[in-house]
Coordinates of C-alpha atoms in Angstrom, one line a residue:
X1358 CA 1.1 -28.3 3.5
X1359 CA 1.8 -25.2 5.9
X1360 CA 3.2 -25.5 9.2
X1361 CA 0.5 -22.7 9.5
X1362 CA -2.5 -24.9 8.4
X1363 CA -5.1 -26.6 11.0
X1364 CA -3.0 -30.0 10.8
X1365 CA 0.6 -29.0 12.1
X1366 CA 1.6 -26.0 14.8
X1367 CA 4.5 -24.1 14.3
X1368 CA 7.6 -26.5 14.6
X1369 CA 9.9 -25.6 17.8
X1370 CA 13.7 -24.3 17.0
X1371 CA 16.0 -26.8 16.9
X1372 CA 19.0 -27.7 17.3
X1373 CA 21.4 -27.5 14.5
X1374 CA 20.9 -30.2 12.1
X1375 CA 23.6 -33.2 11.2
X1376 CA 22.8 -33.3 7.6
X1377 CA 26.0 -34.4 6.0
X1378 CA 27.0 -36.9 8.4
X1379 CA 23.5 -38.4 7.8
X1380 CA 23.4 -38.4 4.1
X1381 CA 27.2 -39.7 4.1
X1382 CA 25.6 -42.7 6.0
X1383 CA 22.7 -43.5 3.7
X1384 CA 25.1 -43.3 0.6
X1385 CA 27.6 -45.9 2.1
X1386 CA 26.1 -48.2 4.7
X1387 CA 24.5 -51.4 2.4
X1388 CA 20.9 -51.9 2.0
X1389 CA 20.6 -55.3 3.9
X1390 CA 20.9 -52.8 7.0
X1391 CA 17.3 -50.4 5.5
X1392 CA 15.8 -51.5 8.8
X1393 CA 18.5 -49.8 10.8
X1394 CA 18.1 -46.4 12.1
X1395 CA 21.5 -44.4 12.8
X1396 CA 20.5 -42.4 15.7
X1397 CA 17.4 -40.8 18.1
X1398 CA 18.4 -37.2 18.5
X1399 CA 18.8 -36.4 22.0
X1400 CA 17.0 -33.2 22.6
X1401 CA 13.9 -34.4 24.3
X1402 CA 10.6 -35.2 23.1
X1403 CA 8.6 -32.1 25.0
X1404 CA 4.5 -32.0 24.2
X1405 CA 3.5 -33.2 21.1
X1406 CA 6.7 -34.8 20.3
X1407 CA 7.8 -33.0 18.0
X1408 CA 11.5 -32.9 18.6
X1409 CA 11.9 -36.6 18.6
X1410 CA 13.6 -37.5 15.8
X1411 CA 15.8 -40.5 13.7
X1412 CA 17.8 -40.6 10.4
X1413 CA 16.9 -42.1 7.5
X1414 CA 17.9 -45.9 6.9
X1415 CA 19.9 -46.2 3.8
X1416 CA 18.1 -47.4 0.3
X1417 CA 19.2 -50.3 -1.6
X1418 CA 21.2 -49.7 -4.3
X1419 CA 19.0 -51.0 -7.2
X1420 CA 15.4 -49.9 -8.0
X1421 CA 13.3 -53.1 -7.9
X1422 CA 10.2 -51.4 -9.7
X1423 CA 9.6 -50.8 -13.0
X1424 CA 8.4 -46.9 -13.1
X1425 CA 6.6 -45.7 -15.9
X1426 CA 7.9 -43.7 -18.1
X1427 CA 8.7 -40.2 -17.4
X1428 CA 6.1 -37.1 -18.1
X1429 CA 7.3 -34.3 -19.3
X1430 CA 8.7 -31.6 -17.3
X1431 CA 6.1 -29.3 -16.4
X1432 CA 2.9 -28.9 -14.0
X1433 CA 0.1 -29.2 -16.8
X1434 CA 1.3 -33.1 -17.3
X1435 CA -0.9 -34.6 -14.5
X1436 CA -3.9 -33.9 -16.0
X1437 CA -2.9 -37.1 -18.2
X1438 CA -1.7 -39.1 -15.3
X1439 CA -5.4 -38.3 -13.4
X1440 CA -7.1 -39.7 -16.8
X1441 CA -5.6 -43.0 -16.2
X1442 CA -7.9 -44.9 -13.9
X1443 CA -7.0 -47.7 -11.6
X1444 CA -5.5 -51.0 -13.2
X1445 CA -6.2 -54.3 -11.8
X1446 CA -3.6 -55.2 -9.4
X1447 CA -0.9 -57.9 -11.0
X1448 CA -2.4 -61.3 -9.3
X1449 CA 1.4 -62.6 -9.8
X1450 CA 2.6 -59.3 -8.2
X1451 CA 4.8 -59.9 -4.7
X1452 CA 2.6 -57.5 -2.7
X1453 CA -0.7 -60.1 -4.0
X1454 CA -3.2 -59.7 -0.8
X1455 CA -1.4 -56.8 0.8
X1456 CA -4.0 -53.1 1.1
X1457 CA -2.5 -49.9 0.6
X1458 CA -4.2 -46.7 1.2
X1459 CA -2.8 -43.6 -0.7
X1460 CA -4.1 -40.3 0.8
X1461 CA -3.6 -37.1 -1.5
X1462 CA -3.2 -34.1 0.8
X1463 CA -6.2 -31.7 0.6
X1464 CA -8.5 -31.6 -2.2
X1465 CA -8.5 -29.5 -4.7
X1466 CA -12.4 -29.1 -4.6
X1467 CA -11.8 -27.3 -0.8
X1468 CA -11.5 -23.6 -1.5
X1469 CA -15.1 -23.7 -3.0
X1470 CA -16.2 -25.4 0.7
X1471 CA -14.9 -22.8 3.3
X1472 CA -17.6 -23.7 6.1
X1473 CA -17.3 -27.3 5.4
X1474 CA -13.3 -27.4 5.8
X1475 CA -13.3 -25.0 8.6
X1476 CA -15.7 -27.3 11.0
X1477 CA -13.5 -28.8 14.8
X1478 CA -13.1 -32.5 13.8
X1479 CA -12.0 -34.7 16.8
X1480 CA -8.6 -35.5 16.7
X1481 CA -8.1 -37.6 20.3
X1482 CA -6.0 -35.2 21.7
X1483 CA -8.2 -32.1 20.6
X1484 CA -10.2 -30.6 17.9
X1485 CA -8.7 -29.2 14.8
X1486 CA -10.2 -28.3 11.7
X1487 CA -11.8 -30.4 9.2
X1488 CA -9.3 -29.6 6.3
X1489 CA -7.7 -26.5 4.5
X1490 CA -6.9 -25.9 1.0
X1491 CA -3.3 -26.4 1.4
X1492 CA -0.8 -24.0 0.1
X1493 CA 0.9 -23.5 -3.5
X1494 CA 4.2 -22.6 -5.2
X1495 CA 4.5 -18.7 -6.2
X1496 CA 3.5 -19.1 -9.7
X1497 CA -0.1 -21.2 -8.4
X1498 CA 1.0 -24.3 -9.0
X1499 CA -1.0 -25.9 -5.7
X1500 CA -0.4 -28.4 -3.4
X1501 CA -4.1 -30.8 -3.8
X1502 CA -2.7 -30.8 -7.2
X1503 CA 0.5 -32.1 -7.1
X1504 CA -0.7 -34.7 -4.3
X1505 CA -3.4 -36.0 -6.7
X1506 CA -1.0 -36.4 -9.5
X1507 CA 2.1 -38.2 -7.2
X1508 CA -1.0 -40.5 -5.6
X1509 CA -2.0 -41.2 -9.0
X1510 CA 1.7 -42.1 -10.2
X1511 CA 2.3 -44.2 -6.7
X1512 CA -0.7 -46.2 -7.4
X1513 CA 0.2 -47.1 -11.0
X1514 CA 3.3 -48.6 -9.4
X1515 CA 2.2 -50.1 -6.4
X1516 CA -0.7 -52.1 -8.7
X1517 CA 2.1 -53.3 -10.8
X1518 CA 3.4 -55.2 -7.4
X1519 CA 0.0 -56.7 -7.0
X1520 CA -1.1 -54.6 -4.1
X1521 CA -4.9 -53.1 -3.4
X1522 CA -4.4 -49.5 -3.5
X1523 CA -7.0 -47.4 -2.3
X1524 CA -7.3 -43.7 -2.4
X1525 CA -8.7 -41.2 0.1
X1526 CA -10.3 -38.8 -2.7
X1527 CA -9.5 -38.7 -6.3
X1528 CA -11.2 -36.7 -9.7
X1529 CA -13.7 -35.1 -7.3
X1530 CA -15.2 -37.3 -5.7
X1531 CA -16.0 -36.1 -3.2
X1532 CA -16.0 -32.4 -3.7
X1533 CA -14.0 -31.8 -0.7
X1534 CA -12.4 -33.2 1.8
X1535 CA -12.5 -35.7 3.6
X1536 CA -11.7 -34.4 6.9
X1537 CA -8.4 -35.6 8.7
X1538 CA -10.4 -37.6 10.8
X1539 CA -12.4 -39.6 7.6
X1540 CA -8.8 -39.9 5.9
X1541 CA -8.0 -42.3 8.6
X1542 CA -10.8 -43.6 8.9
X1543 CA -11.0 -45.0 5.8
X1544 CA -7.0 -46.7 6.1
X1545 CA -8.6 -48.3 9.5
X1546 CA -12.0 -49.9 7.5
X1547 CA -9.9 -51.1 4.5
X1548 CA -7.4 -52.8 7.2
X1549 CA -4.6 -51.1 5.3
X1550 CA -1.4 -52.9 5.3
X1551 CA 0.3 -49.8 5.0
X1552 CA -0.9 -46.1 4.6
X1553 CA 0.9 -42.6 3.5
X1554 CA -0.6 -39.0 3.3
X1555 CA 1.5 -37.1 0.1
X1556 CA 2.1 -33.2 1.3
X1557 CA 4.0 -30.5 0.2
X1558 CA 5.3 -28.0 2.5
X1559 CA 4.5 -24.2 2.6
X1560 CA 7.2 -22.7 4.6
X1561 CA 9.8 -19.9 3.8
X1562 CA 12.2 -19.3 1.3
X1563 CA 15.5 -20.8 1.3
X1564 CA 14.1 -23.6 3.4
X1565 CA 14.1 -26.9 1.6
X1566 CA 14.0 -30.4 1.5
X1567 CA 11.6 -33.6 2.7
X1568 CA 10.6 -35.1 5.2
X1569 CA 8.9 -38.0 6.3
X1570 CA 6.5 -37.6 9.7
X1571 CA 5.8 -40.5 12.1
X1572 CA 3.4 -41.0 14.4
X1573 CA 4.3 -40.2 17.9
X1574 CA 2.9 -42.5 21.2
X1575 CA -0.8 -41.1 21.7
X1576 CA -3.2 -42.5 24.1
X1577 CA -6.2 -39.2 24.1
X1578 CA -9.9 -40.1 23.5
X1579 CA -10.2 -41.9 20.3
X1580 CA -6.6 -41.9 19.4
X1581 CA -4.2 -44.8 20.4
X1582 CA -1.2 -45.0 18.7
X1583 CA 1.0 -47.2 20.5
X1584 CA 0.3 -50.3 18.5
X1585 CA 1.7 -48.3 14.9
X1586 CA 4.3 -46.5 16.1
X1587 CA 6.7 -49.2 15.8
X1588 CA 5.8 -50.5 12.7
X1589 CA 4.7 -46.9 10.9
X1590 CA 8.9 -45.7 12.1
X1591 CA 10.1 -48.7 9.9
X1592 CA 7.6 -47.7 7.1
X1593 CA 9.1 -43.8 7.4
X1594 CA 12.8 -44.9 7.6
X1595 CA 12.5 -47.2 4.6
X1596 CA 10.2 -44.4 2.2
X1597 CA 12.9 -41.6 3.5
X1598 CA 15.4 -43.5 2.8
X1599 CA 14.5 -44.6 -1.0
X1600 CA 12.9 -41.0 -1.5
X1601 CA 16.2 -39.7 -1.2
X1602 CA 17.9 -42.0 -3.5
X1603 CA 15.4 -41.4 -6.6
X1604 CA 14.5 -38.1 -6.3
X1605 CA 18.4 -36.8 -5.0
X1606 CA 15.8 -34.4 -2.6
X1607 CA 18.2 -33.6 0.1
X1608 CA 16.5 -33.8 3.9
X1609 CA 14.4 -30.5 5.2
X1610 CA 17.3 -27.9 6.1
X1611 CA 14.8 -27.0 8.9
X1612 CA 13.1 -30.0 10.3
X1613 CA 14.3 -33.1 11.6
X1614 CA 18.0 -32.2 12.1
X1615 CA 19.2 -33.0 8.8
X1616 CA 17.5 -36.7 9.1
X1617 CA 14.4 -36.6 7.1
X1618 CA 12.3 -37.7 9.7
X1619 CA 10.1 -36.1 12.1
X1620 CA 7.8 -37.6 14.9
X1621 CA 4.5 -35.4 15.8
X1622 CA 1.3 -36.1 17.9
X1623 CA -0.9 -33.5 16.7
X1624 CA -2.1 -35.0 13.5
X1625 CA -4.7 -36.4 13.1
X1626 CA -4.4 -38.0 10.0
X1627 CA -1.9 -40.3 12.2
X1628 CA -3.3 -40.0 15.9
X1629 CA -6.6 -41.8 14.7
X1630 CA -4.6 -44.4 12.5
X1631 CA -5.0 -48.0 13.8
X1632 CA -2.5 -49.2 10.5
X1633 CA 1.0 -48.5 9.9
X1634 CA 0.8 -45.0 8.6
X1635 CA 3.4 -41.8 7.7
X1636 CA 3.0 -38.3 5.9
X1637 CA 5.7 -36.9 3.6
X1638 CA 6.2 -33.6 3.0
X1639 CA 7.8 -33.8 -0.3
X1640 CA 9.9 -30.2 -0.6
X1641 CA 8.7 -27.2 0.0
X1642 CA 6.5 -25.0 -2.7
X1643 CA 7.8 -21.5 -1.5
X1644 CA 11.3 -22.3 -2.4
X1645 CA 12.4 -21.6 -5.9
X1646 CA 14.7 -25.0 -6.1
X1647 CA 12.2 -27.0 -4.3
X1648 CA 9.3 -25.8 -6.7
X1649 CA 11.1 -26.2 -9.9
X1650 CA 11.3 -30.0 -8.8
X1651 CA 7.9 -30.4 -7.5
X1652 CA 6.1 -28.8 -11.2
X1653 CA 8.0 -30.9 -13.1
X1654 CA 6.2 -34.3 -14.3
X1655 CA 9.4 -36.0 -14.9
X1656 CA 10.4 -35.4 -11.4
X1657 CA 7.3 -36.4 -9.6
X1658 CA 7.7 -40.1 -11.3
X1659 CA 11.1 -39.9 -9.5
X1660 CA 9.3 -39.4 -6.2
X1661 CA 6.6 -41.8 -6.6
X1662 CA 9.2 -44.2 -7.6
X1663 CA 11.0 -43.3 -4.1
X1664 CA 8.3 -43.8 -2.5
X1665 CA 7.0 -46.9 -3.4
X1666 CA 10.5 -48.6 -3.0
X1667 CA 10.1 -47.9 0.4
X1668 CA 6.2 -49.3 0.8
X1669 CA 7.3 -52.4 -1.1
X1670 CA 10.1 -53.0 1.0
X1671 CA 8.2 -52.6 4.4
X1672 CA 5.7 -55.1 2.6
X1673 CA 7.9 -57.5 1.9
X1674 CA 9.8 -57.4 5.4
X1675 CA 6.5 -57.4 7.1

């Protein structure tokens, strides 16, 4: 997604970013500690929150899924992965019971629905646009496609562990959309457990990387955040930090101070949450490094893996 579209503003400059002290620390402090965050930066958190931020907690050192196995490397592979429909969730699985909603950023039904997309949705703090089409890599390879094909790998592996996963969109239906404010809507009615929005980023060349966004303290109109933001941090901290392990993505060169994690208040995909809930951006399609990882199948197994550690571990813990 770009920092340009109707769901993020342009990010503030920053300070320079501590990147290599922070990946030392996930690489060497153990995973008993994946709860722990290493620091909150100290530049303020000015409107909107946005330059709030904490490090990644480290991963353990063992994946505890069992992934499928790998696609091949290239973009035209998750048109298999979208043919597989949902499983039945293991009933002996450890997250038996536990609701998670997957939402796959954009649709890629939404370029065809300009008027529909482009309509002021309610955020709590303001109005914002319904929804965009996201953006792409430089060879086409776009954004509502990739996050259908990582949702549909994350789900595959989170039904193995027993959970309910439930999907914002998916093959179409609907056509476009949902609007930010319907995405979490429909984590709130399905009393989600846990809920993540996939993204990819659209920024400039040479900058790379993840990140993870938290929700930020809102209380504006329908929005109140204060009851997830504690929970939704842990949920960020553990998917950075086992995102990072399986995919060997480093942190966003340009975000988050080297850290992986970013807290923002203008989104409302999170300001109208009422369940633990985080985005990730998952690199960034306009970089050449970044969008060699994100078109290849083989890769995006990786990053569902990542992710899913992390969901299964906040589950667990919670």
């Amino acid at each position: 997604m770009s920092y340009t579209g109707p769901d993020f503003d342009a990010p503030r400059p920053r300070r320079p970013r501590r990147g290599p002290l922070t990946v030392a620390l996930a690489a060497l402090v153990p995973g008993a500690l994946l709860g722990w965050v290493v620091y909150e930066a100290a530049g303020g958190s000015g409107p909107g929150g946005g330059d709030r931020t904490a490090s990644p907690a480290p991963a353990s050192r063992a994946s505890t899924l069992s992934s499928a196995p790998a696609a091949p490397a290239s973009p035209g592979d998750d048109a298999k992965a979208s043919a597989s429909p949902s499983a039945r969730p293991d009933s002996s699985g450890p997250l038996r019971g536990k609701v998670v909603v997957v939402d796959p950023g954009h649709n890629p039904g939404n370029f065809r629905h300009p008027a529909e997309i482009n309509r002021q949705v309610d955020i709590g703090t303001h109005s914002k646009e319904c929804d965009t089409t996201g953006t792409s890599t430089n060879d086409g390879y776009s954004e509502a496609r990739f996050t259908l094909d990582l949702a549909h790998r994350l789900r595959t592996l989170l039904e193995r562990q027993g959970a309910t996963v439930k999907l914002t969109h998916d093959d179409g239906a609907p056509s476009w959309g949902p609007c930010v404010d319907e995405r979490a809507r429909i984590g709130n009615t399905a009393h989600a457990d846990a809920a993540i929005s996939l993204h990819a980023d659209g920024s400039a060349a040479g900058n790379r990387g993840f990140h993870v966004i938290l929700p930020g303290p809102v209380h504006a109109g329908a929005a109140d955040t204060r009851g997830i933001v504690g929970p939704s941090h842990d949920l960020g901290v553990r998917v950075a930090g086992n995102y990072l392990r399986e995919t060997g993505e480093p942190p966003s060169n340009y975000l988050g101070e080297g850290t992986g994690l970013v807290t923002r208040t203008d989104l409302g995909g999170l300001n109208l949450s009422t369940v633990p809930k985080v985005f990730i951006e998952c690199g960034n399609m306009r970089d050449s490094k970044d969008a060699a990882l994100l078109t290849s199948g083989a890769w995006r197994q990786q990053a569902a893996q990542g992710i899913a550690e992390g969901i299964v571990s906040f589950l667990r813990d919670s």
